[in-house]
PDB file of C-alpha atoms and ligand atoms in Angstrom:
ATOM      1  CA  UNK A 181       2.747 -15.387  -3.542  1.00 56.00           C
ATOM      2  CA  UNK A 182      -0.206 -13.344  -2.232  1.00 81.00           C
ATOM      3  CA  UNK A 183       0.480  -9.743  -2.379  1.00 94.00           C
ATOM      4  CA  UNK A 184      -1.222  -7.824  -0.045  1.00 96.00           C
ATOM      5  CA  UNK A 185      -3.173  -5.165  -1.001  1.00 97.00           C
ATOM      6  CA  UNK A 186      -3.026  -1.593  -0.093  1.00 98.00           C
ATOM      7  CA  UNK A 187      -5.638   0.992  -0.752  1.00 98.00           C
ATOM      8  CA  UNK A 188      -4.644   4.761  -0.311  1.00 98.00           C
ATOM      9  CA  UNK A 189      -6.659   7.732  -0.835  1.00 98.00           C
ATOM     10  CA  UNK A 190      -4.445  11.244  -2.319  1.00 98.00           C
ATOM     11  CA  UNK A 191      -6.359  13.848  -0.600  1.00 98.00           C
ATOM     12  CA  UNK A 192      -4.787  16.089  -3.286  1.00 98.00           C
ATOM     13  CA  UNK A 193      -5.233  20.351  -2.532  1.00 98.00           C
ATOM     14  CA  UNK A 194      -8.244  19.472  -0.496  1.00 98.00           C
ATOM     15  CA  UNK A 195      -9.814  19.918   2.972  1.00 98.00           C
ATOM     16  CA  UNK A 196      -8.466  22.752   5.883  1.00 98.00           C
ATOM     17  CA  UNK A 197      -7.003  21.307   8.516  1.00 98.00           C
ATOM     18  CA  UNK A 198     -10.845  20.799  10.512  1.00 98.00           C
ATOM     19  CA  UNK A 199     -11.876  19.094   7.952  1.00 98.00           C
ATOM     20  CA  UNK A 200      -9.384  16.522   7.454  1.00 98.00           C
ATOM     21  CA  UNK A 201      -9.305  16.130  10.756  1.00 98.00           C
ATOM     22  CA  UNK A 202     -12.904  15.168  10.479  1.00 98.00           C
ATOM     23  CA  UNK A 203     -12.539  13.377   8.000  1.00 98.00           C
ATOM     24  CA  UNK A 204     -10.208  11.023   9.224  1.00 98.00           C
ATOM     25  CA  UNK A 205     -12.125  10.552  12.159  1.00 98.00           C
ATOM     26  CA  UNK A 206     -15.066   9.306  10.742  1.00 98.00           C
ATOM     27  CA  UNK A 207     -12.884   7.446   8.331  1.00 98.00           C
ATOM     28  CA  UNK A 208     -11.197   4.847  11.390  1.00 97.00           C
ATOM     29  CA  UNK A 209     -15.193   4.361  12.580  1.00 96.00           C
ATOM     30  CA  UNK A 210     -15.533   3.231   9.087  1.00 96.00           C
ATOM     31  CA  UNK A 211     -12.295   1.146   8.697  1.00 96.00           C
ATOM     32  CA  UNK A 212     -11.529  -0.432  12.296  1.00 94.00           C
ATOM     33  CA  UNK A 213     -11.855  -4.202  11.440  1.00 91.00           C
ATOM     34  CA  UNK A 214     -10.271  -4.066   8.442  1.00 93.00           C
ATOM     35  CA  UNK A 215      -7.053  -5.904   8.828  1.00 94.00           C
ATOM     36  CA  UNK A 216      -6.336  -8.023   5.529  1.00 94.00           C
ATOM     37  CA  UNK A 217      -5.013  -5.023   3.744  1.00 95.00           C
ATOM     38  CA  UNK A 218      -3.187  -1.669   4.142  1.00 98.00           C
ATOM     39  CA  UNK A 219      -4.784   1.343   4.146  1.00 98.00           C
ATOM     40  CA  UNK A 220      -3.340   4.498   3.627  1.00 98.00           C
ATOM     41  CA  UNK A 221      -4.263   8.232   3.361  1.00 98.00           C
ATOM     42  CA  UNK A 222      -2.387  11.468   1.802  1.00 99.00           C
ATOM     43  CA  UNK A 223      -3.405  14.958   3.045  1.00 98.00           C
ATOM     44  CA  UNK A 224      -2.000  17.876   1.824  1.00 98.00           C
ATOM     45  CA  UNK A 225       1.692  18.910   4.187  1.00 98.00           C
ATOM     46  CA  UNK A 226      -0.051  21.351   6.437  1.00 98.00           C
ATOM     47  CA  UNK A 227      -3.108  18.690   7.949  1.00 98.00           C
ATOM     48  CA  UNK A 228       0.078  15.952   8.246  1.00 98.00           C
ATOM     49  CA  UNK A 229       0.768  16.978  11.880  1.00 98.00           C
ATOM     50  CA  UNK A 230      -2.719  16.651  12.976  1.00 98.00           C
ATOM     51  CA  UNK A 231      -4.232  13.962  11.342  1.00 98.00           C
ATOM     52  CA  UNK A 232      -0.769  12.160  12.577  1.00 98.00           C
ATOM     53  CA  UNK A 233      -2.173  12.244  15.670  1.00 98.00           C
ATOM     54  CA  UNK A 234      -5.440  11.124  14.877  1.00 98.00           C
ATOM     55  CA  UNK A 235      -4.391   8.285  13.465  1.00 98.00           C
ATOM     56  CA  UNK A 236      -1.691   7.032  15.939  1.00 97.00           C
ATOM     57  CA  UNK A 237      -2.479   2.989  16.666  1.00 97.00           C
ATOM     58  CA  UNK A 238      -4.856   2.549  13.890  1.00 97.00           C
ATOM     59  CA  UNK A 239      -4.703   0.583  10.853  1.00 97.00           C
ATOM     60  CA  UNK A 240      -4.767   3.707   9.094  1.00 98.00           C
ATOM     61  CA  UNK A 241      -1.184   4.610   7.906  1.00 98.00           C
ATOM     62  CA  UNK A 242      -0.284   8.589   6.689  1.00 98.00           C
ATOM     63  CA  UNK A 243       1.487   9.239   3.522  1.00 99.00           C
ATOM     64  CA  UNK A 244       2.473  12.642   2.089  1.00 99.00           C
ATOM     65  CA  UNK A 245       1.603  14.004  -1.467  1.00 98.00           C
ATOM     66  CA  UNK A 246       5.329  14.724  -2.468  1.00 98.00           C
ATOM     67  CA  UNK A 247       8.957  15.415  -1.294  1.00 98.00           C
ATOM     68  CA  UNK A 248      12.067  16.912  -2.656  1.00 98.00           C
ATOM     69  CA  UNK A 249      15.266  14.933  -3.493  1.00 98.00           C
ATOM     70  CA  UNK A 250      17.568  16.931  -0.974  1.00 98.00           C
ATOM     71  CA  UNK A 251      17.617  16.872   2.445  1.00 98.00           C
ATOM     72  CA  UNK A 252      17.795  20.661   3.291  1.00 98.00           C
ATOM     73  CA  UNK A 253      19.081  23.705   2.037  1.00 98.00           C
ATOM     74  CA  UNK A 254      17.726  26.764   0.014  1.00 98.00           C
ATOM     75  CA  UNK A 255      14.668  24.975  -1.888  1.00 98.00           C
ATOM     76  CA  UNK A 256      11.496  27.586  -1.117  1.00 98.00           C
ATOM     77  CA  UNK A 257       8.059  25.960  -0.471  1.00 97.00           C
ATOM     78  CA  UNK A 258       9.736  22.346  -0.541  1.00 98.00           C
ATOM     79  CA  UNK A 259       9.381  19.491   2.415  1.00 98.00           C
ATOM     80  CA  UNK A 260      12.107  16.900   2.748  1.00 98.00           C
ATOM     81  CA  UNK A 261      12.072  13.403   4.018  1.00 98.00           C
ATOM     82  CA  UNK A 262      13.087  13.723   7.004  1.00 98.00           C
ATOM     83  CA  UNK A 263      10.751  16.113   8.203  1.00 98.00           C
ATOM     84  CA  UNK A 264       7.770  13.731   6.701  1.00 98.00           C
ATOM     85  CA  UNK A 265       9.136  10.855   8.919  1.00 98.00           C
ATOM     86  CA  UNK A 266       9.827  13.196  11.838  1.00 98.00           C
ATOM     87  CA  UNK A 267       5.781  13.774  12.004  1.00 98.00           C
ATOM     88  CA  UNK A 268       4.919   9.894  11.329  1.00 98.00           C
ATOM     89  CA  UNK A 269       4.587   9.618   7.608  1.00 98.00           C
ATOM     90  CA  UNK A 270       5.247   6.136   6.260  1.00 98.00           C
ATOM     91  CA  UNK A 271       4.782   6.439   2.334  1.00 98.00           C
ATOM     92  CA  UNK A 272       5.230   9.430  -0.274  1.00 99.00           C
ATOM     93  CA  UNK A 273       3.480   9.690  -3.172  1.00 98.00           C
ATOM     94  CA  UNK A 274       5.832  10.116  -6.566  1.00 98.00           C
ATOM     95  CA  UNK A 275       5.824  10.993  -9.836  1.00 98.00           C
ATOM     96  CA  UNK A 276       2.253  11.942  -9.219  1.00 98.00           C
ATOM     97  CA  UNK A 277       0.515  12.938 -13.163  1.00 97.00           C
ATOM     98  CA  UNK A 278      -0.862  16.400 -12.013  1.00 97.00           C
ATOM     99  CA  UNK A 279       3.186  16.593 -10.537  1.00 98.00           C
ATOM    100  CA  UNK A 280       4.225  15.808 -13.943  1.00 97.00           C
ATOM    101  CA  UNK A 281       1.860  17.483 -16.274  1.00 96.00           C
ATOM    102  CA  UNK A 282       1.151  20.849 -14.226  1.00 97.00           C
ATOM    103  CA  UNK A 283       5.095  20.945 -12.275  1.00 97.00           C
ATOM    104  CA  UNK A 284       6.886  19.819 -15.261  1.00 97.00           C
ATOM    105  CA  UNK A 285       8.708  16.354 -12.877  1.00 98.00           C
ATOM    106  CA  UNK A 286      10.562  14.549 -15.454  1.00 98.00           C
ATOM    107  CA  UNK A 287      11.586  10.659 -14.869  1.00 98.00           C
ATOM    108  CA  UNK A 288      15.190  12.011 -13.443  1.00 98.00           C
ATOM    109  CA  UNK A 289      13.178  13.809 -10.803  1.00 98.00           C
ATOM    110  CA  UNK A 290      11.017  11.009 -10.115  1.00 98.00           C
ATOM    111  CA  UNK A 291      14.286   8.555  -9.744  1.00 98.00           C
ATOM    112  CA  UNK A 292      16.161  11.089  -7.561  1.00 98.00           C
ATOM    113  CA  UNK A 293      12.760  11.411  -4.883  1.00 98.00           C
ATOM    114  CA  UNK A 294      12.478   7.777  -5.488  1.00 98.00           C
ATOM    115  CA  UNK A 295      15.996   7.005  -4.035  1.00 98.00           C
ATOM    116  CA  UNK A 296      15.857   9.612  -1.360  1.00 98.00           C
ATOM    117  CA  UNK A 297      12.624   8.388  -0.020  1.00 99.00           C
ATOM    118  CA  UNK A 298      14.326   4.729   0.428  1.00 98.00           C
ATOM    119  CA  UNK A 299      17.126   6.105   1.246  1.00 98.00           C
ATOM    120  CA  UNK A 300      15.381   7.817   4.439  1.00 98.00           C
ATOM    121  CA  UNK A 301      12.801   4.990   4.718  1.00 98.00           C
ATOM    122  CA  UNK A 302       9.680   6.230   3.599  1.00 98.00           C
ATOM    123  CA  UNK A 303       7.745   4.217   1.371  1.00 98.00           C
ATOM    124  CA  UNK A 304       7.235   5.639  -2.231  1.00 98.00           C
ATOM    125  CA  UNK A 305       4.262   4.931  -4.574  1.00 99.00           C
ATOM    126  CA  UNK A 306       5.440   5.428  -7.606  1.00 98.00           C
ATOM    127  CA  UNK A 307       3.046   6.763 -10.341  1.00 98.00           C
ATOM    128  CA  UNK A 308       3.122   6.070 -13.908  1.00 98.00           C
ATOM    129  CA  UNK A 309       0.349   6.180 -16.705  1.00 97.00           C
ATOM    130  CA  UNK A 310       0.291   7.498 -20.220  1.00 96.00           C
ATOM    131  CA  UNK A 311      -1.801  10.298 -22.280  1.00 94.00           C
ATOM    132  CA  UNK A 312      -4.898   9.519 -23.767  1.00 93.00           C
ATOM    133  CA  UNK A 313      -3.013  10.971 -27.088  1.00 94.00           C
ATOM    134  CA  UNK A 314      -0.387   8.007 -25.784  1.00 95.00           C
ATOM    135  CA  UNK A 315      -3.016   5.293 -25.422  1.00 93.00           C
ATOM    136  CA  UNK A 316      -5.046   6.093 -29.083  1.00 92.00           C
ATOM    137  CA  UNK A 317      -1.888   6.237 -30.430  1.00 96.00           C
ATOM    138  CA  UNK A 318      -0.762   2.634 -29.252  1.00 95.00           C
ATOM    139  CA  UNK A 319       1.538   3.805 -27.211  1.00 96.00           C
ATOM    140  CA  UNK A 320       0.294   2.776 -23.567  1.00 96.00           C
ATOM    141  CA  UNK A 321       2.840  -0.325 -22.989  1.00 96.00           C
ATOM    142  CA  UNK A 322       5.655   1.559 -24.058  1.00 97.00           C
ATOM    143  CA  UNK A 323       5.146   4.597 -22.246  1.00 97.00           C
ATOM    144  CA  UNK A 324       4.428   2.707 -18.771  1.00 97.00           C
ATOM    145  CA  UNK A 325       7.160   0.749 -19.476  1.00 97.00           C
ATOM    146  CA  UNK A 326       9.557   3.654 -20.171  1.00 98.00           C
ATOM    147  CA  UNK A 327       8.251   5.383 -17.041  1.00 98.00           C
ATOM    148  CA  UNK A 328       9.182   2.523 -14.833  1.00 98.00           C
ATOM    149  CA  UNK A 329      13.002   2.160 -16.077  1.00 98.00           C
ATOM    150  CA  UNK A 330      13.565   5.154 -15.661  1.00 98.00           C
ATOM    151  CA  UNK A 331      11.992   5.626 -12.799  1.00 98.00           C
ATOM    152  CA  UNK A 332      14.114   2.898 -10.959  1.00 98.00           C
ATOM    153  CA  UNK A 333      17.151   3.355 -12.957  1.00 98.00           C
ATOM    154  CA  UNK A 334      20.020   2.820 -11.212  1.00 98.00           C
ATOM    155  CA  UNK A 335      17.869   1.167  -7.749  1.00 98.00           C
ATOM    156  CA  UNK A 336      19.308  -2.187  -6.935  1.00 98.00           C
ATOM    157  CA  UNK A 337      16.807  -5.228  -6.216  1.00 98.00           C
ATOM    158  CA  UNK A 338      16.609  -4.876  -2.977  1.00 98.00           C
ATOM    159  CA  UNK A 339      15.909  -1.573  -2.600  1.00 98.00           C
ATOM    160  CA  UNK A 340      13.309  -1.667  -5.520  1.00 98.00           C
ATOM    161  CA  UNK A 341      11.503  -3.761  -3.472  1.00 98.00           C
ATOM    162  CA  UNK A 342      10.864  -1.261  -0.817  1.00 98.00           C
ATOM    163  CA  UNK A 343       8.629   0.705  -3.850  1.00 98.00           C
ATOM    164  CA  UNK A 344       4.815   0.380  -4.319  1.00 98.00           C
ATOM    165  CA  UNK A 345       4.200   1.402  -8.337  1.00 98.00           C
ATOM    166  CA  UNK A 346       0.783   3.006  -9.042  1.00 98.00           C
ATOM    167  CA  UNK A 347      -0.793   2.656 -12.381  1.00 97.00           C
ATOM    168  CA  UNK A 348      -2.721   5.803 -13.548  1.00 97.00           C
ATOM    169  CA  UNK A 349      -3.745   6.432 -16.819  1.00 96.00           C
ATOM    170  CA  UNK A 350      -4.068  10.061 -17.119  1.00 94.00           C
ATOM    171  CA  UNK A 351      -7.256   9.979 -19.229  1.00 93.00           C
ATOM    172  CA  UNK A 352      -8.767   8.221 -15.935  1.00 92.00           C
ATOM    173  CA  UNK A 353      -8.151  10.639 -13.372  1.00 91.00           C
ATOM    174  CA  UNK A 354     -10.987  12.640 -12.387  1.00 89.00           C
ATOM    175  CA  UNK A 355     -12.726  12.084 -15.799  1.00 91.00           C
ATOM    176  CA  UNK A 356     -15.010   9.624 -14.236  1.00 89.00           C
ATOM    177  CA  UNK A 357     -13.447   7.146 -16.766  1.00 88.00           C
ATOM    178  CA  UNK A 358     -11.885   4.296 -15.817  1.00 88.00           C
ATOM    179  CA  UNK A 359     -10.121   1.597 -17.124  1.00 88.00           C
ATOM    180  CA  UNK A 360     -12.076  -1.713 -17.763  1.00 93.00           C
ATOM    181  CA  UNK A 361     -10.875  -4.058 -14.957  1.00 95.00           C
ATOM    182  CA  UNK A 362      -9.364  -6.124 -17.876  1.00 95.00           C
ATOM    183  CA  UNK A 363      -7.246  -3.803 -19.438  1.00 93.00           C
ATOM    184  CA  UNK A 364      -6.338  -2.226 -15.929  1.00 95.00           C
ATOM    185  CA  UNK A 365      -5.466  -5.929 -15.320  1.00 95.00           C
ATOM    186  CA  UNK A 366      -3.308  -6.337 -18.459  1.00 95.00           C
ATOM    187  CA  UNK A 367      -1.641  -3.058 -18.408  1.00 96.00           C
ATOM    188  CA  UNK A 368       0.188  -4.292 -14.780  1.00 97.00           C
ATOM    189  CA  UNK A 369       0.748  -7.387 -16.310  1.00 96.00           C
ATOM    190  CA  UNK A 370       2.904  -5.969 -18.787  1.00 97.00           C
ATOM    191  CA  UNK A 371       4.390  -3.905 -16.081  1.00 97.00           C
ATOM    192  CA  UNK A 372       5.004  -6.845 -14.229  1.00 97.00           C
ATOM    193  CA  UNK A 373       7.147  -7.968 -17.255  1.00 97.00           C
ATOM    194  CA  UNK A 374       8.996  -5.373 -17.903  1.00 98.00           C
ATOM    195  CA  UNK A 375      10.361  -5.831 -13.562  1.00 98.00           C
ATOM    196  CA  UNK A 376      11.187  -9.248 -14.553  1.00 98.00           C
ATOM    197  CA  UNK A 377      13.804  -8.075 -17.108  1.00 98.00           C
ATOM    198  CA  UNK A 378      14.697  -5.247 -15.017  1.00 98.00           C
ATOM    199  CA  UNK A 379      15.293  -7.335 -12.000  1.00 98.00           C
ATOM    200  CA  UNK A 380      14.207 -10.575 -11.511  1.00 98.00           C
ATOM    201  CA  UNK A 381      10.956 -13.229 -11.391  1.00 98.00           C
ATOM    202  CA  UNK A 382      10.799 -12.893  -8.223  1.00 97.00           C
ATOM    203  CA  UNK A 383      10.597  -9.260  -8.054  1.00 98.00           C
ATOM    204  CA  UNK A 384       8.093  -8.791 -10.455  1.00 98.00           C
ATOM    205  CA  UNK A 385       6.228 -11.597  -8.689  1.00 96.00           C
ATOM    206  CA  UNK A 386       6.241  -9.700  -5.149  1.00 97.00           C
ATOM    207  CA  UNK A 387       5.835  -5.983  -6.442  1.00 98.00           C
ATOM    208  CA  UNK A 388       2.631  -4.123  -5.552  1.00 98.00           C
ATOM    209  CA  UNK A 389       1.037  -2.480  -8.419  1.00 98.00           C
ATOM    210  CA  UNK A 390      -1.946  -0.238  -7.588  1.00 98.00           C
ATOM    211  CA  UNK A 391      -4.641   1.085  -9.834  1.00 97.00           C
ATOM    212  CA  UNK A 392      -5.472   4.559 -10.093  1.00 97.00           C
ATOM    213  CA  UNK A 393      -8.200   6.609 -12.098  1.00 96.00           C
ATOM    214  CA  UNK A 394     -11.590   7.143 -11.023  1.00 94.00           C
ATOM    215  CA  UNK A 395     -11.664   4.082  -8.399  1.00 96.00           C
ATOM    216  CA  UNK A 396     -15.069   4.473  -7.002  1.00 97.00           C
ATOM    217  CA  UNK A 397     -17.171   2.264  -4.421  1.00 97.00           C
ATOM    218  CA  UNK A 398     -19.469   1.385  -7.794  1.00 97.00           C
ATOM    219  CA  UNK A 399     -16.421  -0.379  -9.753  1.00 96.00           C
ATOM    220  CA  UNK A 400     -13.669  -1.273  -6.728  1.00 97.00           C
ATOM    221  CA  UNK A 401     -15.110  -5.187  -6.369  1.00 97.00           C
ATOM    222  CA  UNK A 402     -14.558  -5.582  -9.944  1.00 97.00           C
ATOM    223  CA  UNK A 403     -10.869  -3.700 -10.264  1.00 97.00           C
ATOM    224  CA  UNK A 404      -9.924  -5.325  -6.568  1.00 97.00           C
ATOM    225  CA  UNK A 405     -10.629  -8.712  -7.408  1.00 96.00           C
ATOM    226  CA  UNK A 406      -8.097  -8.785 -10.756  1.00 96.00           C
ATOM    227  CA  UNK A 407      -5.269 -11.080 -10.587  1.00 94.00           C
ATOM    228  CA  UNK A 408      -2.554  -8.412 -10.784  1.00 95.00           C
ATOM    229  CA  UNK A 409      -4.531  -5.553  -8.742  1.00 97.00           C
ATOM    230  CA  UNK A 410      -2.930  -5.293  -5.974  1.00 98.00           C
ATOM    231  CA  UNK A 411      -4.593  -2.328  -4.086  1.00 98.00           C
ATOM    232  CA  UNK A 412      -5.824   1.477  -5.496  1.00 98.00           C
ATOM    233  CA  UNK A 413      -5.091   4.993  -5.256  1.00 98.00           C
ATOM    234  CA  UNK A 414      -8.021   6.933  -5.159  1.00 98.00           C
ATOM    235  CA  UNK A 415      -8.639  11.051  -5.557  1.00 98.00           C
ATOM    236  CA  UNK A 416     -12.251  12.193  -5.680  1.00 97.00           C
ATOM    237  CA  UNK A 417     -13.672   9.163  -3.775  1.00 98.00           C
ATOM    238  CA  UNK A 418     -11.029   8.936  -0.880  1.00 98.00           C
ATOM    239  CA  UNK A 419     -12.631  12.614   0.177  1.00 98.00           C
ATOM    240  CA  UNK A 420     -15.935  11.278   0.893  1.00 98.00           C
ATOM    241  CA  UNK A 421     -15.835   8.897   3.817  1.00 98.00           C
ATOM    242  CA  UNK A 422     -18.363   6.547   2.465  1.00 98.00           C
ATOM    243  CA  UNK A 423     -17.297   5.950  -0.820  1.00 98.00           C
ATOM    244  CA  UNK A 424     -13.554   5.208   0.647  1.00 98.00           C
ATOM    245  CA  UNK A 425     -14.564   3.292   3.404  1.00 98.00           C
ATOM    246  CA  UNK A 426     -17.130   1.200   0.730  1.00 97.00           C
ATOM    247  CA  UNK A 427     -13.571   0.481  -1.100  1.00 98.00           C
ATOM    248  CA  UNK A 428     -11.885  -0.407   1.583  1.00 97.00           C
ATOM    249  CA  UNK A 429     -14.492  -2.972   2.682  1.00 96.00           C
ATOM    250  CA  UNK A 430     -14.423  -4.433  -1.351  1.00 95.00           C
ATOM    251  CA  UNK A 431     -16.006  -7.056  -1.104  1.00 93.00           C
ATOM    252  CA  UNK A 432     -13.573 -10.471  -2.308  1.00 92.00           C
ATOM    253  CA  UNK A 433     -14.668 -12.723  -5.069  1.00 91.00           C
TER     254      UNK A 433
HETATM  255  C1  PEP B  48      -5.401  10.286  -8.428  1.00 72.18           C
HETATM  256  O1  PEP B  48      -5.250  11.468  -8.623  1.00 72.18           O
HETATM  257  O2  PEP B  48      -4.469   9.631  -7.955  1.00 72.18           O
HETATM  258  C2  PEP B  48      -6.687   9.691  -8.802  1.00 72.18           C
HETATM  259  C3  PEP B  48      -6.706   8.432  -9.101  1.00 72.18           C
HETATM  260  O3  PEP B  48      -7.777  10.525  -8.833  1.00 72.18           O
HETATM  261  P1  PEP B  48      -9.311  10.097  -9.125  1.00 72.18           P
HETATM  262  O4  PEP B  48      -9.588   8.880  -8.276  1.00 72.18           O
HETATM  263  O5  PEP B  48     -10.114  11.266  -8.705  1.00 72.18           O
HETATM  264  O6  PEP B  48      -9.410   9.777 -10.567  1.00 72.18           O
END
């Protein structure tokens, strides 16, 4: 089954609210035919609101760089999911590397804000990626692998469907180094097995697994067009309209 692709762009602590206003202006000029894939873009909480309304009745949809697990209460400097859907968000990002590295998230974390957020309806993109300490040491499979159990332990079929996963090797992100499109390609292969024996063929089969880690507009034809690529989350790039909307428009092979 053809899986369609969804490219999102993690604004990460960047841009004042002007700015990414701006910026998503100039970024539905850029995008307004596209309509074979989803696009998606994460500002920081406080530009949400606004570039909500920009966006309204475009193909652009708004996702949010992180949530907590509860729903209110005494959790200073935290943003639950229901006030992300109450200004329009559609998809969380989770499990984020720079949340894991620099906030100390562990998997449990990830799984709670990964069953809130489908509890509530939002949809989560899931990040996973290992170390290049992880990768030299032959490690990569297993840690992606680990990542994703736990990351959907305890999340029945059919709402693990409801999840978009994100591969990011950590050694990729912002480094200007990127995964070969083959190993990329590989790497969510053996992702994709590890769903099958956590769920089903058919699950593995449908779920969308992104790539993440210096996705520019000089290697996105080549990453896009892999087999098990099924879309790309993008830092540096996303914050320069060109280079995003160049990714967006990959061109198919
Ligand atoms: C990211 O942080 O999700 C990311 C992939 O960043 P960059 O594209 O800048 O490597």
């Amino acid at each position: 089954m053809a899986r369609r692709k969804l490219i999102a762009g993690n604004w990460k602590m960047n841009k004042n609210v002007d700015e990414a206003k701006a910026l998503a202006k100039e970024l539905i000029n850029n995008v307004k035919g596209v309509e074979t894939h989803d696009i998606m873009i994460a500002p920081t909480f406080v530009c949400l609101s606004e570039v909500a309304n920009i966006i309204k009745g475009t193909n652009i949809s708004l996702g949010a760089q992180n949530m907590h697990f509860e729903d209110s209460g005494a959790y200073t400097g935290e943003v639950s999911a229901d006030m992300l859907l109450s200004i329009g968000v559609e998809y969380v990002i989770l499990g984020h590397s720079e949340r894991r590295t620099i906030f100390g998230e562990t998997d449990e974390i990830i799984n709670k804000k990964i069953k809130k957020a489908i509890e509530k309806g939002l949809i989560p993109v899931f990040c996973i990626g290992e170390t290049l300490e992880e990768r030299e040491a032959g490690k990569a499979d297993d840690v992606v692998n680990n990542q994703t159990t736990k990351g959907l332990a305890g999340i029945s079929e059919a709402d693990a469907s409801k999840v978009v996963i994100a591969y990011e090797p950590i050694w990729a992100i912002g480094t200007g180094k990127t995964a070969t499109p083959e190993d990329a390609d590989s790497i969510h292969n053996i992702i994709r097995n590890t769903l099958k024996s956590l769920y089903s063929d058919a699950f593995a089969s449908n779920m969308k697994i992104l790539y993440g880690g210096s996705m520019n507009e000089n290697n996105a034809d080549e990453l896009l067009n892999k087999e098990n690529i099924d879309g790309g989350l993008i830092g540096g790039a996303a914050l320069v309209v060109d280079k995003f909307a160049r990714i967006i428009n990959y061109v198919k092979k």
